[in-house]
Each structure stands twice: as C-alpha cells, then as structure tokens.
CSV table of C-alpha atoms in Angstrom, one decimal:
chain,number,residue,atom,x,y,z
A,1,MET,CA,103.6,106.2,149.4
A,2,ALA,CA,101.2,105.0,152.1
A,3,PRO,CA,99.7,108.5,152.7
A,4,LEU,CA,99.0,108.7,149.0
A,5,PHE,CA,97.0,105.5,149.1
A,6,VAL,CA,95.1,106.6,152.1
A,7,LEU,CA,94.2,109.9,150.4
A,8,LEU,CA,93.1,108.1,147.3
A,9,GLY,CA,91.1,105.7,149.3
A,10,LEU,CA,89.3,108.5,151.1
A,11,LEU,CA,88.7,110.6,148.0
A,12,PRO,CA,85.3,108.9,147.1
A,13,LEU,CA,84.1,109.7,150.6
A,14,ALA,CA,84.7,113.4,150.1
A,15,PHE,CA,82.2,113.5,147.3
A,16,ALA,CA,79.6,111.1,148.9
A,17,GLY,CA,76.3,112.6,149.9
A,18,HIS,CA,76.6,115.9,148.0
A,19,ASP,CA,74.2,116.8,145.3
A,20,TYR,CA,76.4,119.0,143.0
A,21,GLY,CA,73.5,119.4,140.5
A,22,GLN,CA,71.3,120.9,143.2
A,23,ALA,CA,74.2,123.2,144.4
A,24,LEU,CA,74.8,124.4,140.8
A,25,THR,CA,71.0,125.1,140.4
A,26,LYS,CA,70.9,127.1,143.6
A,27,SER,CA,74.0,129.0,142.6
A,28,ILE,CA,72.6,130.0,139.3
A,29,LEU,CA,69.3,131.1,141.0
A,30,TYR,CA,71.4,133.2,143.4
A,31,PHE,CA,73.1,135.0,140.5
A,32,GLU,CA,69.8,135.5,138.8
A,33,ALA,CA,68.5,137.2,141.9
A,34,GLN,CA,71.5,139.6,141.8
A,35,ARG,CA,70.7,141.0,138.4
A,36,SER,CA,69.9,144.6,137.9
A,37,GLY,CA,68.4,146.6,135.1
A,38,TYR,CA,65.4,145.5,133.1
A,39,LEU,CA,64.7,141.9,134.1
A,40,PRO,CA,63.4,139.3,131.6
A,41,SER,CA,59.8,137.9,131.9
A,42,THR,CA,61.4,134.6,132.7
A,43,GLN,CA,62.9,135.9,136.0
A,44,ARG,CA,62.5,133.0,138.5
A,45,VAL,CA,63.0,135.2,141.6
A,46,GLN,CA,59.5,136.8,141.6
A,47,TRP,CA,60.1,139.2,144.4
A,48,ARG,CA,62.8,140.9,142.4
A,49,SER,CA,62.0,143.6,139.8
A,50,ASN,CA,63.7,146.1,137.6
A,51,SER,CA,66.3,148.2,139.4
A,52,GLY,CA,69.2,150.5,138.7
A,53,LEU,CA,67.6,151.8,135.5
A,54,ASP,CA,69.2,155.2,135.9
A,55,ASP,CA,72.7,154.0,137.1
A,56,GLY,CA,75.5,155.8,135.4
A,57,LYS,CA,73.3,158.3,133.5
A,58,ALA,CA,74.8,161.2,135.5
A,59,ASN,CA,78.6,161.6,135.2
A,60,GLY,CA,80.9,162.7,138.1
A,61,VAL,CA,80.7,163.2,142.0
A,62,GLY,CA,80.1,159.1,142.5
A,63,ASP,CA,80.2,158.3,146.2
A,64,GLY,CA,81.8,155.0,147.3
A,65,ASP,CA,80.9,155.6,150.9
A,66,SER,CA,77.2,156.0,150.3
A,67,ASP,CA,77.2,153.2,147.8
A,68,HIS,CA,78.9,150.7,150.2
A,69,TYR,CA,76.7,151.7,153.1
A,70,CYS,CA,73.5,151.3,151.3
A,71,TRP,CA,71.8,148.0,152.4
A,72,GLN,CA,68.5,148.5,150.7
A,73,ARG,CA,66.9,146.2,148.1
A,74,PRO,CA,68.0,147.5,144.7
A,75,GLU,CA,64.4,148.2,143.8
A,76,ASP,CA,64.1,150.6,146.8
A,77,MET,CA,67.5,152.4,146.5
A,78,THR,CA,67.5,156.2,146.5
A,79,THR,CA,71.3,156.5,146.7
A,80,SER,CA,72.9,158.6,144.0
A,81,ARG,CA,74.4,156.2,141.4
A,82,GLN,CA,76.5,158.6,139.4
A,83,ALA,CA,79.4,157.2,137.4
A,84,TYR,CA,82.8,158.4,136.3
A,85,ARG,CA,84.3,157.8,133.0
A,86,ILE,CA,87.7,157.7,131.4
A,87,ASP,CA,88.4,159.8,128.4
A,88,ALA,CA,91.3,161.6,126.6
A,89,ASN,CA,91.5,164.1,129.5
A,90,HIS,CA,91.1,161.5,132.2
A,91,PRO,CA,93.0,158.4,131.0
A,92,GLY,CA,92.7,155.0,132.4
A,93,SER,CA,94.9,152.6,130.4
A,94,ASP,CA,94.7,149.9,133.1
A,95,LEU,CA,90.9,149.9,133.1
A,96,ALA,CA,90.5,150.2,129.3
A,97,GLY,CA,93.1,147.4,128.8
A,98,GLU,CA,91.4,145.1,131.3
A,99,THR,CA,88.0,145.7,129.7
A,100,ALA,CA,89.5,145.2,126.2
A,101,ALA,CA,90.9,141.8,127.3
A,102,ALA,CA,87.5,140.8,128.8
A,103,MET,CA,85.7,141.7,125.6
A,104,ALA,CA,88.3,139.9,123.4
A,105,ALA,CA,87.9,136.8,125.6
A,106,ALA,CA,84.1,137.1,125.4
A,107,SER,CA,84.4,137.3,121.6
A,108,ILE,CA,85.9,133.8,121.6
A,109,VAL,CA,83.1,132.5,123.7
A,110,PHE,CA,80.5,133.8,121.3
A,111,SER,CA,82.4,133.1,118.1
A,112,HIS,CA,80.3,130.0,117.2
A,113,SER,CA,77.0,130.7,118.7
A,114,ASN,CA,76.7,134.4,117.7
A,115,PRO,CA,79.4,135.4,115.3
A,116,SER,CA,78.1,139.0,114.7
A,117,TYR,CA,78.1,139.7,118.4
A,118,ALA,CA,81.6,138.2,118.7
A,119,ASN,CA,82.8,140.5,115.9
A,120,GLU,CA,81.3,143.5,117.6
A,121,LEU,CA,83.0,142.6,120.9
A,122,LEU,CA,86.3,142.2,119.1
A,123,THR,CA,85.9,145.5,117.3
A,124,HIS,CA,85.2,147.3,120.6
A,125,ALA,CA,88.1,145.5,122.3
A,126,GLN,CA,90.5,146.7,119.6
A,127,GLN,CA,89.1,150.3,120.0
A,128,LEU,CA,89.6,150.2,123.7
A,129,PHE,CA,93.1,148.9,123.4
A,130,GLU,CA,94.0,151.6,121.0
A,131,PHE,CA,92.5,154.2,123.4
A,132,ALA,CA,94.4,152.7,126.3
A,133,ASP,CA,97.7,152.9,124.3
A,134,LYS,CA,97.1,156.4,123.0
A,135,TYR,CA,95.9,158.0,126.3
A,136,ARG,CA,98.2,156.5,128.9
A,137,GLY,CA,97.6,156.7,132.6
A,138,LYS,CA,96.2,154.8,135.6
A,139,TYR,CA,92.4,155.3,136.1
A,140,ASP,CA,92.6,156.0,139.8
A,141,SER,CA,95.0,158.9,139.1
A,142,SER,CA,92.2,160.4,136.9
A,143,ILE,CA,89.3,159.4,139.2
A,144,THR,CA,90.9,159.9,142.6
A,145,VAL,CA,87.7,159.1,144.5
A,146,ALA,CA,88.1,155.5,143.3
A,147,GLN,CA,91.3,155.1,145.3
A,148,LYS,CA,89.6,154.4,148.5
A,149,TYR,CA,87.6,151.4,147.2
A,150,TYR,CA,89.0,150.4,143.8
A,151,GLN,CA,92.6,151.3,143.7
A,152,SER,CA,94.5,150.3,140.6
A,153,VAL,CA,96.8,147.4,141.4
A,154,SER,CA,97.0,145.9,138.0
A,155,GLY,CA,100.7,146.3,137.6
A,156,TYR,CA,100.2,148.8,134.8
A,157,PHE,CA,102.9,151.5,134.6
A,158,VAL,CA,103.0,154.5,132.4
A,159,ARG,CA,106.1,154.6,130.2
C-alpha cells in the first residue's frame, strides 16, 4: 500500500511545469502543415502551398520505393503518384470494410453538426460494405505491389 501512496503523492509533480495547451496548439499546427491538396486561405503555415493536386488521377503502376524515398517538399515533388484501386476484378474486402467502418464512425461524429454529410457518409459506408461482401478477397492479393509496404494484416479471411 505504501508504494501506491508514494505514486499518488508524486502524480502532481509529473504534470507540473507542462503547458498542455501550448503542446496541443503546436500539435494542431504540425498537422495543418502536413495537409495536401488545395489549402484554405486560412492556412497558418505560410510557406506551405497547394500540393498533390494530381495524386491518384492515373490508375496502376504505383511505386512504393520511389514514394518512400522521396524527401522533397510536397510542393516540389515530381515523383509519380499513381494509385491503384479495388474493383470487382481486383477485390479488397479488408480495405473496403475498414474504409466502410471509418465512414460509419465519421457519420456518428457529424450526426448533430452536419446531418446531411453524416447521411452521405453512412450511405457510402453501406455501399462499401456491400461491395466488400460481394467481391471477396484481400486487397494485397489484388494489388501485389502493396505487399512490400502495406501488407494486409487485418485478420480478414476469405470464406
């Protein structure tokens, strides 16, 4: 029992001298700096600009090696940013199911503040789930180049 009292007595010292508000502010600023696409006019990190505007427009031959070895600013990238997709001929039940779950969860988050968006998310989540159930298979069996960097380890098994 004595160690518990010692720990409880030291607990306030563990939080002393830390400005968690400032840490949260800097964390949010960090994540704002990581955004890609068209950036809003309220972008606080002024040295960042629009980037990745053509990402995923070309389908197929995506290269994890070149993508992971690219250390340029997103605004300066010239690396090919092609994307693969899952479809009826290239199933990915695990990927579609995980995305459906994320969209369903997001629909709950937006249910009060933006009900129409929440309904749209839920509709798409249901569509993705139906797709995942109808066209069964692991995505990294369909998109084999993903195995090196993004191997499917979700526990999904085709039955």
